[in-house]
Amino acid sequence: MSVANGRALLATPGPTNIPDRVLQAMMRPAEELNTAAMIALTDGLLGDLKRLFRTEAQTYIYAANGHGGWEAALTNVLSRGDKVLVLSSGRFAMGWGEMAGFMGADVEVLSGSWRAAVDPAAVEARLRRDPDHEIKAVLVVQIDTASGVVNDIQAIRKAIDAAGHPALYMVDGVASVACMPFEMDAWGIDVAMSASQKGLMTSPGLAFVAASDKAHRAHERATMKTLYWDWTSRRSPLHYMKHCGTPPEHLMFGLRAAFDMIFEEGLEAIWSRHALLAGATHAAVSKWAEGQALSFNIVEPSQRAASVTPVLLQGYEPDALAEYTRAVCGVTLGSGIGDLTGKAFRLAHMGHVNAPMVLGAISSVEMALQALQVPHGSGGAAAAIAHLSQGASQDRATL
Ligand SMILES: *Cc1c(COP(=O)(O)O)cnc(C)c1O
């Protein structure tokens, strides 16, 4: 007997649940691409991206997924043979680094753990051993969606400054922008990138880059440039050039609605909502872990991400658990990827999520643990409820 019928719930860390308002905004005819309305739409989105990245820097929109955003960031500032330092803490900075290597950069990985955040002291030590400043860029992710870690972007900036190193600081905010604080200017980020389908609640297919003046100076010397990604041509006053061709109109209509929802709720309120829902998830996992079969991937509580929680499963098949929640409850969990393949499931609490969605996902996992007889501490869902009822209040309009 399945109880899966009803609204299906995606608890995957991308793509995430798309609000009805965003879907409805996309249900409209195409438009001639240079109308005043289309031009205003582009300009409005570029301006609102500055609000999201918290920057005065120039922003760019690409018809691409997050991988495209990675390529956009790299190609505009690097030349073949440039040395790039990748700060590893899971899968995604490594993926960005692999892309840089494919494009002809000389990639060095500062090895880290899959179970902990990047150590700023290790970054400082490595940069101090580069007196000739061969390293041109430092790549890091704020939240690594595979390991579930959150890196301290401000502390890593301080480490780069303490070493007196001029490398460009490049940060992936795909799984963190509009989920937790991201302060491009205050934290001295030179190139920030993100994508539409995680905290930004829109269909996959749009990538975003913001680039500082320092990044634009590197851009002038860079030789990896290709026309589609090129910042210079995209700064043209011609609307068509801002997209290097036809704008991805319907994705932009959807994104407009998503941005409206974000600014109506307020970024700070969104960060609080994510922190509270993440805390509820962590309360449930802490209970389950008492049975010794489940555990957090990220050991140190303060390093656990606000948008996704990977849960390790020992002696049991995570895929069987995910199959149960999907077929019986209508909840799709994220699977373990990279080092966690076959060892973990991931509970996302990212983007368009509220209390019943997160409690529903947690309760479905608990149902599966019971049905599949996986040893676990009971009361995970109750612990999540207790956490929410302590943290939420009626003046918090979003709950
Ligand atoms: C999802 C993700 C990406 C890649 O985005 P795609 O749209 O799948 O290419 C990059 N970085 C992080 C941190 C992500 O979570």
Short mmCIF file of C-alpha atoms and ligand atoms in Angstrom, two decimals:
data_model
loop_
_atom_site.label_atom_id
_atom_site.label_comp_id
_atom_site.label_asym_id
_atom_site.label_seq_id
_atom_site.Cartn_x
_atom_site.Cartn_y
_atom_site.Cartn_z
CA MET A 1 0.00 0.00 0.00
CA SER A 2 1.47 3.31 -1.10
CA VAL A 3 0.52 6.73 0.23
CA ALA A 4 2.55 8.52 -2.43
CA ASN A 5 -0.27 10.15 -4.35
CA GLY A 6 -0.71 13.84 -3.69
CA ARG A 7 1.81 16.57 -4.39
CA ALA A 8 5.23 15.01 -4.96
CA LEU A 9 8.07 16.45 -2.90
CA LEU A 10 11.62 16.93 -4.14
CA ALA A 11 14.07 16.77 -1.27
CA THR A 12 17.03 16.76 -3.68
CA PRO A 13 19.70 19.48 -3.54
CA GLY A 14 19.00 20.65 -7.07
CA PRO A 15 16.89 20.91 -8.94
CA THR A 16 14.64 22.05 -6.11
CA ASN A 17 10.89 22.67 -5.83
CA ILE A 18 9.71 25.37 -8.22
CA PRO A 19 6.95 27.60 -6.76
CA ASP A 20 3.64 27.66 -8.65
CA ARG A 21 4.08 31.43 -9.07
CA VAL A 22 7.32 30.84 -10.95
CA LEU A 23 5.80 28.12 -13.12
CA GLN A 24 2.82 30.32 -13.92
CA ALA A 25 5.06 33.23 -14.88
CA MET A 26 6.55 31.02 -17.58
CA MET A 27 3.16 30.08 -19.07
CA ARG A 28 2.99 32.84 -21.66
CA PRO A 29 3.79 33.47 -25.30
CA ALA A 30 7.27 34.30 -26.52
CA GLU A 31 8.02 37.93 -27.17
CA GLU A 32 10.01 39.83 -29.76
CA LEU A 33 13.43 39.89 -28.21
CA ASN A 34 14.19 43.62 -28.20
CA THR A 35 10.95 45.08 -26.88
CA ALA A 36 11.17 47.71 -24.17
CA ALA A 37 9.72 45.14 -21.77
CA MET A 38 12.43 42.57 -22.57
CA ILE A 39 15.17 45.17 -22.21
CA ALA A 40 13.74 46.23 -18.86
CA LEU A 41 13.49 42.58 -17.79
CA THR A 42 17.20 41.99 -18.50
CA ASP A 43 18.25 45.19 -16.75
CA GLY A 44 16.04 44.45 -13.74
CA LEU A 45 17.43 40.94 -13.32
CA LEU A 46 21.04 42.13 -13.66
CA GLY A 47 20.38 44.77 -11.00
CA ASP A 48 18.63 42.34 -8.65
CA LEU A 49 21.53 39.90 -8.97
CA LYS A 50 23.66 42.60 -7.34
CA ARG A 51 21.24 42.61 -4.42
CA LEU A 52 21.48 38.82 -4.14
CA PHE A 53 25.28 38.70 -4.31
CA ARG A 54 25.41 41.87 -2.13
CA THR A 55 27.68 43.70 -4.49
CA GLU A 56 28.15 46.81 -6.57
CA ALA A 57 30.05 44.69 -9.10
CA GLN A 58 29.02 43.98 -12.68
CA THR A 59 26.67 41.00 -13.09
CA TYR A 60 26.10 38.65 -16.03
CA ILE A 61 23.36 36.16 -16.94
CA TYR A 62 24.04 33.11 -19.12
CA ALA A 63 21.77 30.52 -20.70
CA ALA A 64 23.59 27.67 -18.96
CA ASN A 65 23.56 25.46 -15.88
CA GLY A 66 26.00 25.82 -12.99
CA HIS A 67 28.78 24.17 -14.98
CA GLY A 68 28.34 26.91 -17.57
CA GLY A 69 28.67 29.49 -14.80
CA TRP A 70 31.95 27.86 -13.78
CA GLU A 71 33.23 28.11 -17.35
CA ALA A 72 32.05 31.72 -17.63
CA ALA A 73 33.95 32.65 -14.48
CA LEU A 74 37.19 30.93 -15.53
CA THR A 75 37.37 31.83 -19.21
CA ASN A 76 37.05 35.54 -18.54
CA VAL A 77 39.99 35.88 -16.15
CA LEU A 78 42.54 33.13 -16.95
CA SER A 79 45.13 32.39 -19.59
CA ARG A 80 46.45 28.98 -20.62
CA GLY A 81 49.07 27.76 -18.14
CA ASP A 82 47.86 29.99 -15.29
CA LYS A 83 48.11 28.29 -11.94
CA VAL A 84 44.87 27.84 -10.03
CA LEU A 85 44.53 26.67 -6.42
CA VAL A 86 41.42 24.59 -5.70
CA LEU A 87 40.33 24.32 -2.07
CA SER A 88 38.83 20.86 -1.78
CA SER A 89 36.03 20.05 0.68
CA GLY A 90 33.85 17.66 -1.29
CA ARG A 91 32.95 17.31 -4.93
CA PHE A 92 32.12 20.71 -6.33
CA ALA A 93 35.30 22.78 -6.02
CA MET A 94 37.05 19.72 -7.50
CA GLY A 95 34.63 19.76 -10.43
CA TRP A 96 35.30 23.44 -10.98
CA GLY A 97 39.03 22.75 -10.86
CA GLU A 98 38.70 19.87 -13.34
CA MET A 99 36.99 22.28 -15.69
CA ALA A 100 39.88 24.75 -15.31
CA GLY A 101 42.33 21.95 -16.08
CA PHE A 102 40.37 20.98 -19.21
CA MET A 103 40.59 24.60 -20.35
CA GLY A 104 44.38 24.64 -20.00
CA ALA A 105 44.99 25.96 -16.49
CA ASP A 106 47.62 24.39 -14.24
CA VAL A 107 45.49 23.13 -11.37
CA GLU A 108 46.73 22.42 -7.86
CA VAL A 109 44.37 20.96 -5.29
CA LEU A 110 44.84 21.90 -1.64
CA SER A 111 43.62 18.60 -0.31
CA GLY A 112 40.95 18.69 2.34
CA SER A 113 38.53 16.35 3.98
CA TRP A 114 35.10 15.25 2.79
CA ARG A 115 33.99 15.58 6.41
CA ALA A 116 35.14 19.09 7.31
CA ALA A 117 35.43 22.64 6.03
CA VAL A 118 38.48 24.11 4.30
CA ASP A 119 41.08 25.15 6.90
CA PRO A 120 41.92 28.85 6.35
CA ALA A 121 45.33 28.38 8.04
CA ALA A 122 46.25 25.76 5.41
CA VAL A 123 45.28 28.23 2.66
CA GLU A 124 47.46 30.92 4.21
CA ALA A 125 50.40 28.53 4.58
CA ARG A 126 50.16 27.42 0.93
CA LEU A 127 49.94 30.98 -0.37
CA ARG A 128 52.95 32.01 1.71
CA ARG A 129 54.91 29.35 -0.18
CA ASP A 130 54.16 31.18 -3.45
CA PRO A 131 56.42 34.26 -3.16
CA ASP A 132 56.41 34.81 -6.95
CA HIS A 133 52.61 34.84 -7.03
CA GLU A 134 52.30 32.10 -9.62
CA ILE A 135 48.85 31.25 -8.31
CA LYS A 136 46.43 33.45 -10.23
CA ALA A 137 43.15 32.32 -8.70
CA VAL A 138 41.80 30.51 -5.64
CA LEU A 139 38.60 28.50 -6.20
CA VAL A 140 36.25 27.49 -3.39
CA VAL A 141 32.58 26.60 -2.89
CA GLN A 142 30.60 28.13 -0.06
CA ILE A 143 28.34 25.09 0.40
CA ASP A 144 29.52 21.81 -1.09
CA THR A 145 26.32 20.02 -1.97
CA ALA A 146 28.01 16.60 -2.01
CA SER A 147 29.63 16.67 1.44
CA GLY A 148 27.16 19.09 3.04
CA VAL A 149 29.89 21.36 4.36
CA VAL A 150 29.77 25.14 4.62
CA ASN A 151 33.09 26.91 4.17
CA ASP A 152 33.90 30.17 5.94
CA ILE A 153 34.33 32.44 2.92
CA GLN A 154 35.24 35.48 4.99
CA ALA A 155 37.89 33.60 6.98
CA ILE A 156 39.47 32.29 3.77
CA ARG A 157 39.58 35.87 2.43
CA LYS A 158 41.40 36.91 5.61
CA ALA A 159 43.86 34.05 5.11
CA ILE A 160 44.59 35.21 1.54
CA ASP A 161 45.13 38.75 2.83
CA ALA A 162 47.31 37.55 5.72
CA ALA A 163 49.57 35.87 3.15
CA GLY A 164 49.63 39.14 1.19
CA HIS A 165 48.67 37.22 -1.94
CA PRO A 166 47.07 38.93 -4.98
CA ALA A 167 45.29 35.85 -6.44
CA LEU A 168 41.70 36.34 -7.55
CA TYR A 169 39.25 34.95 -5.00
CA MET A 170 36.53 33.00 -6.85
CA VAL A 171 33.53 31.60 -4.98
CA ASP A 172 30.78 29.16 -6.06
CA GLY A 173 27.49 30.15 -4.42
CA VAL A 174 25.24 27.75 -6.33
CA ALA A 175 23.94 25.98 -3.21
CA SER A 176 24.20 28.95 -0.85
CA VAL A 177 23.02 32.20 -2.47
CA ALA A 178 19.55 32.93 -1.06
CA CYS A 179 20.03 30.14 1.52
CA MET A 180 22.56 31.79 3.85
CA PRO A 181 24.54 35.05 4.03
CA PHE A 182 26.63 35.71 0.95
CA GLU A 183 28.45 39.06 1.01
CA MET A 184 30.48 39.51 -2.15
CA ASP A 185 31.76 43.01 -1.42
CA ALA A 186 32.10 42.79 2.35
CA TRP A 187 34.04 39.52 2.05
CA GLY A 188 36.28 40.69 -0.79
CA ILE A 189 35.16 38.11 -3.37
CA ASP A 190 36.50 38.87 -6.86
CA VAL A 191 34.32 36.51 -8.89
CA ALA A 192 31.07 35.01 -7.59
CA MET A 193 28.87 32.58 -9.49
CA SER A 194 25.55 30.85 -8.97
CA ALA A 195 22.73 29.13 -10.87
CA SER A 196 18.95 29.26 -11.05
CA GLN A 197 17.80 25.86 -9.81
CA LYS A 198 18.74 25.71 -6.13
CA GLY A 199 18.09 28.52 -3.66
CA LEU A 200 16.77 30.62 -6.53
CA MET A 201 13.80 28.28 -7.07
CA THR A 202 13.73 28.44 -10.88
CA SER A 203 14.15 25.91 -13.65
CA PRO A 204 17.73 24.79 -14.35
CA GLY A 205 19.18 26.72 -17.27
CA LEU A 206 20.45 30.08 -16.02
CA ALA A 207 23.90 30.79 -14.62
CA PHE A 208 25.01 34.00 -12.95
CA VAL A 209 28.38 35.64 -12.49
CA ALA A 210 29.38 38.80 -10.65
CA ALA A 211 32.86 40.18 -11.24
CA SER A 212 34.77 42.86 -9.33
CA ASP A 213 36.92 45.60 -10.85
CA LYS A 214 39.99 43.54 -10.04
CA ALA A 215 38.47 40.62 -11.96
CA HIS A 216 37.78 42.93 -14.90
CA ARG A 217 41.44 44.03 -14.90
CA ALA A 218 42.45 40.35 -15.08
CA HIS A 219 39.87 39.97 -17.86
CA GLU A 220 41.72 42.50 -20.01
CA ARG A 221 44.85 40.30 -19.97
CA ALA A 222 43.10 36.91 -20.11
CA THR A 223 43.52 34.79 -23.22
CA MET A 224 41.10 31.96 -22.49
CA LYS A 225 38.21 34.17 -23.56
CA THR A 226 35.56 32.89 -25.97
CA LEU A 227 32.82 35.05 -27.39
CA TYR A 228 29.78 33.44 -25.77
CA TRP A 229 31.01 34.02 -22.23
CA ASP A 230 32.93 37.26 -22.88
CA TRP A 231 32.25 40.02 -20.38
CA THR A 232 33.39 42.82 -22.70
CA SER A 233 30.86 42.04 -25.40
CA ARG A 234 28.14 41.48 -22.82
CA ARG A 235 28.70 44.99 -21.47
CA SER A 236 27.57 46.37 -24.81
CA PRO A 237 24.56 48.69 -24.61
CA LEU A 238 22.86 46.48 -27.22
CA HIS A 239 20.32 44.19 -25.58
CA TYR A 240 21.09 41.32 -27.96
CA MET A 241 24.77 41.42 -26.98
CA LYS A 242 23.97 41.18 -23.27
CA HIS A 243 22.79 37.63 -23.99
CA CYS A 244 25.14 36.93 -26.93
CA GLY A 245 22.00 36.09 -28.91
CA THR A 246 18.36 35.44 -28.13
CA PRO A 247 17.58 35.87 -24.41
CA PRO A 248 16.36 32.72 -22.58
CA GLU A 249 13.00 34.47 -22.29
CA HIS A 250 10.87 32.01 -20.37
CA LEU A 251 13.58 31.22 -17.86
CA MET A 252 13.86 34.96 -17.31
CA PHE A 253 10.09 35.31 -16.83
CA GLY A 254 10.32 32.58 -14.19
CA LEU A 255 13.36 34.13 -12.56
CA ARG A 256 11.60 37.50 -12.34
CA ALA A 257 8.81 35.88 -10.32
CA ALA A 258 11.34 34.05 -8.13
CA PHE A 259 13.25 37.28 -7.43
CA ASP A 260 9.97 39.04 -6.58
CA MET A 261 9.21 36.28 -4.06
CA ILE A 262 12.72 36.52 -2.61
CA PHE A 263 12.61 40.29 -2.11
CA GLU A 264 9.05 40.16 -0.74
CA GLU A 265 10.16 37.68 1.92
CA GLY A 266 13.50 39.47 2.41
CA LEU A 267 16.96 37.92 2.22
CA GLU A 268 17.51 37.99 5.97
CA ALA A 269 14.17 36.24 6.59
CA ILE A 270 15.09 33.64 3.96
CA TRP A 271 18.43 32.99 5.66
CA SER A 272 16.63 32.57 9.01
CA ARG A 273 14.08 30.21 7.47
CA HIS A 274 16.85 28.06 6.03
CA ALA A 275 18.78 28.07 9.32
CA LEU A 276 15.69 27.00 11.22
CA LEU A 277 14.71 24.25 8.79
CA ALA A 278 18.32 23.01 8.70
CA GLY A 279 18.34 22.97 12.49
CA ALA A 280 15.16 20.87 12.49
CA THR A 281 16.78 18.42 10.08
CA HIS A 282 19.90 18.24 12.22
CA ALA A 283 17.75 17.60 15.32
CA ALA A 284 16.11 14.64 13.57
CA VAL A 285 19.40 13.19 12.32
CA SER A 286 20.93 13.55 15.80
CA LYS A 287 18.11 11.41 17.19
CA TRP A 288 18.38 8.79 14.45
CA ALA A 289 22.14 8.60 14.97
CA GLU A 290 21.57 7.15 18.46
CA GLY A 291 20.89 3.79 16.74
CA GLN A 292 24.52 3.75 15.46
CA ALA A 293 23.59 3.01 11.82
CA LEU A 294 23.13 6.65 10.74
CA SER A 295 25.49 9.57 11.19
CA PHE A 296 26.23 13.05 9.94
CA ASN A 297 28.83 13.29 7.22
CA ILE A 298 30.06 16.63 8.54
CA VAL A 299 31.45 16.02 12.00
CA GLU A 300 31.53 19.56 13.42
CA PRO A 301 27.97 20.93 13.86
CA SER A 302 28.93 24.53 12.99
CA GLN A 303 30.27 23.33 9.62
CA ARG A 304 26.95 21.76 8.53
CA ALA A 305 25.27 23.53 5.62
CA ALA A 306 21.99 25.43 5.83
CA SER A 307 20.72 23.97 2.54
CA VAL A 308 21.52 20.24 2.48
CA THR A 309 22.31 17.46 4.97
CA PRO A 310 24.04 14.29 3.76
CA VAL A 311 23.38 11.37 6.12
CA LEU A 312 25.74 8.37 6.19
CA LEU A 313 24.18 4.93 6.47
CA GLN A 314 26.27 2.01 7.71
CA GLY A 315 25.35 -1.58 6.91
CA TYR A 316 22.21 -0.60 5.00
CA GLU A 317 21.50 0.44 1.43
CA PRO A 318 20.73 4.17 1.10
CA ASP A 319 19.17 3.48 -2.29
CA ALA A 320 16.66 1.09 -0.71
CA LEU A 321 15.68 3.79 1.76
CA ALA A 322 15.33 6.39 -1.00
CA GLU A 323 13.29 3.95 -3.09
CA TYR A 324 10.94 3.45 -0.13
CA THR A 325 10.38 7.18 0.45
CA ARG A 326 9.83 7.73 -3.28
CA ALA A 327 7.46 4.82 -3.93
CA VAL A 328 5.58 4.82 -0.62
CA CYS A 329 5.66 8.50 0.43
CA GLY A 330 6.14 10.50 -2.78
CA VAL A 331 9.35 12.05 -1.43
CA THR A 332 12.50 12.02 -3.59
CA LEU A 333 15.74 12.13 -1.58
CA GLY A 334 19.14 13.05 -2.96
CA SER A 335 21.58 10.18 -3.35
CA GLY A 336 25.18 10.21 -2.18
CA ILE A 337 27.63 11.38 -4.85
CA GLY A 338 31.41 11.32 -5.15
CA ASP A 339 33.01 9.73 -2.06
CA LEU A 340 29.54 9.22 -0.58
CA THR A 341 28.19 7.17 -3.52
CA GLY A 342 26.32 4.19 -2.12
CA LYS A 343 27.03 5.35 1.44
CA ALA A 344 24.61 8.20 2.09
CA PHE A 345 21.34 9.87 1.27
CA ARG A 346 20.94 13.62 1.16
CA LEU A 347 18.07 15.61 2.63
CA ALA A 348 17.83 19.00 0.98
CA HIS A 349 16.15 21.94 2.72
CA MET A 350 16.88 24.51 0.04
CA GLY A 351 14.85 27.14 -1.77
CA HIS A 352 11.06 26.91 -1.80
CA VAL A 353 10.67 24.90 1.43
CA ASN A 354 8.53 25.37 4.52
CA ALA A 355 7.80 23.49 7.73
CA PRO A 356 5.41 20.86 6.29
CA MET A 357 7.76 20.12 3.40
CA VAL A 358 10.80 19.60 5.62
CA LEU A 359 8.82 17.79 8.34
CA GLY A 360 7.24 15.65 5.61
CA ALA A 361 10.62 14.65 4.22
CA ILE A 362 11.99 13.92 7.71
CA SER A 363 8.90 11.91 8.67
CA SER A 364 9.07 9.92 5.43
CA VAL A 365 12.69 9.00 6.16
CA GLU A 366 11.65 7.95 9.66
CA MET A 367 8.84 5.82 8.20
CA ALA A 368 11.38 4.16 5.92
CA LEU A 369 13.80 3.53 8.81
CA GLN A 370 11.01 1.79 10.71
CA ALA A 371 9.71 -0.19 7.74
CA LEU A 372 13.16 -1.33 6.65
CA GLN A 373 14.19 -2.04 10.27
CA VAL A 374 17.24 0.19 10.21
CA PRO A 375 18.34 0.73 13.82
CA HIS A 376 17.71 4.35 14.76
CA GLY A 377 16.91 6.47 17.75
CA SER A 378 13.16 7.09 17.71
CA GLY A 379 11.62 10.54 17.83
CA GLY A 380 13.54 12.23 15.01
CA ALA A 381 10.42 13.89 13.65
CA ALA A 382 9.36 14.94 17.14
CA ALA A 383 12.79 16.49 17.72
CA ALA A 384 12.44 18.41 14.45
CA ILE A 385 9.00 19.66 15.50
CA ALA A 386 10.34 20.75 18.89
CA HIS A 387 13.18 22.63 17.19
CA LEU A 388 10.77 24.43 14.85
CA SER A 389 8.29 25.32 17.54
CA GLN A 390 11.05 26.88 19.61
CA GLY A 391 12.54 28.83 16.75
CA ALA A 392 9.49 29.92 14.79
CA SER A 393 7.01 32.53 15.88
CA GLN A 394 3.92 34.18 14.49
CA ASP A 395 5.67 37.45 13.79
CA ARG A 396 7.94 35.52 11.44
CA ALA A 397 5.47 35.96 8.60
CA THR A 398 7.13 33.34 6.42
CA LEU A 399 6.26 30.53 8.81
C1 LIG B 1 24.60 21.96 -8.30
C2 LIG B 1 25.91 22.60 -8.09
C3 LIG B 1 26.76 22.95 -9.15
C4 LIG B 1 26.51 22.55 -10.57
O1 LIG B 1 25.35 23.04 -11.10
P1 LIG B 1 24.75 22.37 -12.43
O2 LIG B 1 23.61 23.24 -12.75
O3 LIG B 1 24.39 20.97 -12.10
O4 LIG B 1 25.81 22.42 -13.49
C5 LIG B 1 27.91 23.65 -8.86
N1 LIG B 1 28.24 23.97 -7.61
C6 LIG B 1 27.47 23.62 -6.56
C7 LIG B 1 27.89 24.00 -5.18
C8 LIG B 1 26.29 22.94 -6.77
O5 LIG B 1 25.52 22.59 -5.72
#
